[in-house]
Short mmCIF file of C-alpha atoms in Angstrom, two decimals:
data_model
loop_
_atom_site.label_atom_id
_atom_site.label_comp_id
_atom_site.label_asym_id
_atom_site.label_seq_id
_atom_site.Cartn_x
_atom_site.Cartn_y
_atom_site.Cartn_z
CA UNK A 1212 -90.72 60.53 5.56
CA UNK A 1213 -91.03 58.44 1.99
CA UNK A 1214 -92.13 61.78 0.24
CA UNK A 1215 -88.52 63.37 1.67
CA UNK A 1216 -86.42 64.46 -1.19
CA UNK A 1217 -82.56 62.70 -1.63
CA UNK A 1218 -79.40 64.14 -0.55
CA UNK A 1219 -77.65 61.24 -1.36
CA UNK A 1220 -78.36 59.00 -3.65
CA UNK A 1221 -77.85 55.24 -3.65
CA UNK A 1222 -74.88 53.95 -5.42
CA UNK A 1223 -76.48 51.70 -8.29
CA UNK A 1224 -73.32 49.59 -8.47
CA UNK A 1225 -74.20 48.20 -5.39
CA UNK A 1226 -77.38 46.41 -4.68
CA UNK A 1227 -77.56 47.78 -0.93
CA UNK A 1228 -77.22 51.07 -1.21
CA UNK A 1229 -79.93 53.04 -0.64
CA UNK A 1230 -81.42 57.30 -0.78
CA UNK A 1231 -80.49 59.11 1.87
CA UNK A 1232 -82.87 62.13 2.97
CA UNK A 1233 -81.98 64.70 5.19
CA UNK A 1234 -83.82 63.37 8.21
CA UNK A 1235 -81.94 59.95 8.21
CA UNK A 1236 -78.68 61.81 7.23
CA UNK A 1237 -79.74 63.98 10.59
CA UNK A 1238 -80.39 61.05 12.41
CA UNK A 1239 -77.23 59.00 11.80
CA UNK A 1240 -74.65 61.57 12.35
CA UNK A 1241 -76.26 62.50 15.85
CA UNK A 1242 -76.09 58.55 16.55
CA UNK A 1243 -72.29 58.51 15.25
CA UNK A 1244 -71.77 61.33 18.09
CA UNK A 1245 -73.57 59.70 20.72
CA UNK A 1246 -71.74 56.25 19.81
CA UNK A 1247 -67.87 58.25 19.74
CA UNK A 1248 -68.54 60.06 22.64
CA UNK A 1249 -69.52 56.32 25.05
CA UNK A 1250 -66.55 54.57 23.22
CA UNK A 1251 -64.08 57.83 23.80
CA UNK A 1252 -64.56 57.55 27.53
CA UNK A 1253 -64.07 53.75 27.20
CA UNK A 1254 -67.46 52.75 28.85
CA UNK A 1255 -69.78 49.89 27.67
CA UNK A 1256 -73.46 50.56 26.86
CA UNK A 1257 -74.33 50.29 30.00
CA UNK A 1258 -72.11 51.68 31.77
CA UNK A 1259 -72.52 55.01 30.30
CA UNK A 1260 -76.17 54.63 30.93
CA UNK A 1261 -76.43 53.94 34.34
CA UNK A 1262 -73.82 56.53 35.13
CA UNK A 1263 -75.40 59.33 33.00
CA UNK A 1264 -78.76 58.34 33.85
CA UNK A 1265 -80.21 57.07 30.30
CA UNK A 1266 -82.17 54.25 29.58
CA UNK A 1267 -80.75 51.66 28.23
CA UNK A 1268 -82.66 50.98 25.24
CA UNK A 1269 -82.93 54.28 24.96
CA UNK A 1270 -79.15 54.93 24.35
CA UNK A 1271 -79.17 51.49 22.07
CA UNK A 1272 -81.94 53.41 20.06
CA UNK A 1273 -80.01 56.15 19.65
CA UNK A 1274 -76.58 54.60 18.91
CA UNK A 1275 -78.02 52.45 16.23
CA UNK A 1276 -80.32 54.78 14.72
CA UNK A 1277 -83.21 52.93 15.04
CA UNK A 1278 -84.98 56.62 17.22
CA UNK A 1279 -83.52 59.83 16.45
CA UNK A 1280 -82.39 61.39 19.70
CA UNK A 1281 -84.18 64.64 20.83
CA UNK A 1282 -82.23 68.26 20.54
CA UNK A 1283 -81.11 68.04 23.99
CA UNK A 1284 -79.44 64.77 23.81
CA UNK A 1285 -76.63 66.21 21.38
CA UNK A 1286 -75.24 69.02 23.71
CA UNK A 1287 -75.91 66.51 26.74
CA UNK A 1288 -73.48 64.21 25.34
CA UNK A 1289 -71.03 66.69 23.82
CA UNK A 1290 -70.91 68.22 28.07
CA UNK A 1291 -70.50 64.11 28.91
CA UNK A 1292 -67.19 64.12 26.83
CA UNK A 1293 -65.97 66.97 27.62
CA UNK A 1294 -66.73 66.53 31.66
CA UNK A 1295 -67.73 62.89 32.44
CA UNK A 1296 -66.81 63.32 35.90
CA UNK A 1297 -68.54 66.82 36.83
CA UNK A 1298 -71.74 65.83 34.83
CA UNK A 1299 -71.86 62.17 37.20
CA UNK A 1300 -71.30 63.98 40.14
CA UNK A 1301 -73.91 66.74 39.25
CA UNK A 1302 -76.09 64.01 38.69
CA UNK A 1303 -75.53 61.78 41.54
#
């Protein structure tokens, strides 16, 4: 992942700024979705974990882009917001 080329370069004006490559650029915009979609359904980290049946650290992985969450977490989540009640009941 160190040999990745730049899509974004650091800023040099400020100290930390840093290269973005595609896989981290991947990585943080699926975390930004994961993050909007908990918050726009007003639930807590844990809360939207128990009731949609992710681990915990998992989901705090994934939110803070610390693990870069598999293909079939985005369209899980993007079916979540859209239909948090029909995907807890299919699940319960």
């Amino acid at each position: 992942m160190k040999d990745e080329p730049t899509i974004l370069a650091s800023e040099t004006s400020d100290p930390e700024d840093f290269d973005v490559s595609a896989t981290t650029l991947d990585r943080a915009q699926k975390a930004r979705l994961i993050r909007m979609a908990r918050t726009s359904l007003g639930l807590s980290q844990g809360e939207f974990a128990l009731r949609f049946r992710v681990s915990l650290g998992t989901l705090r992985d994934w939110e803070q882009a610390r693990t870069t969450a598999p293909d079939f977490a985005v369209p899980y989540v993007r079916v979540i917001a859209r239909h948090p009640d029909m995907v807890a009941a299919a699940i319960a």
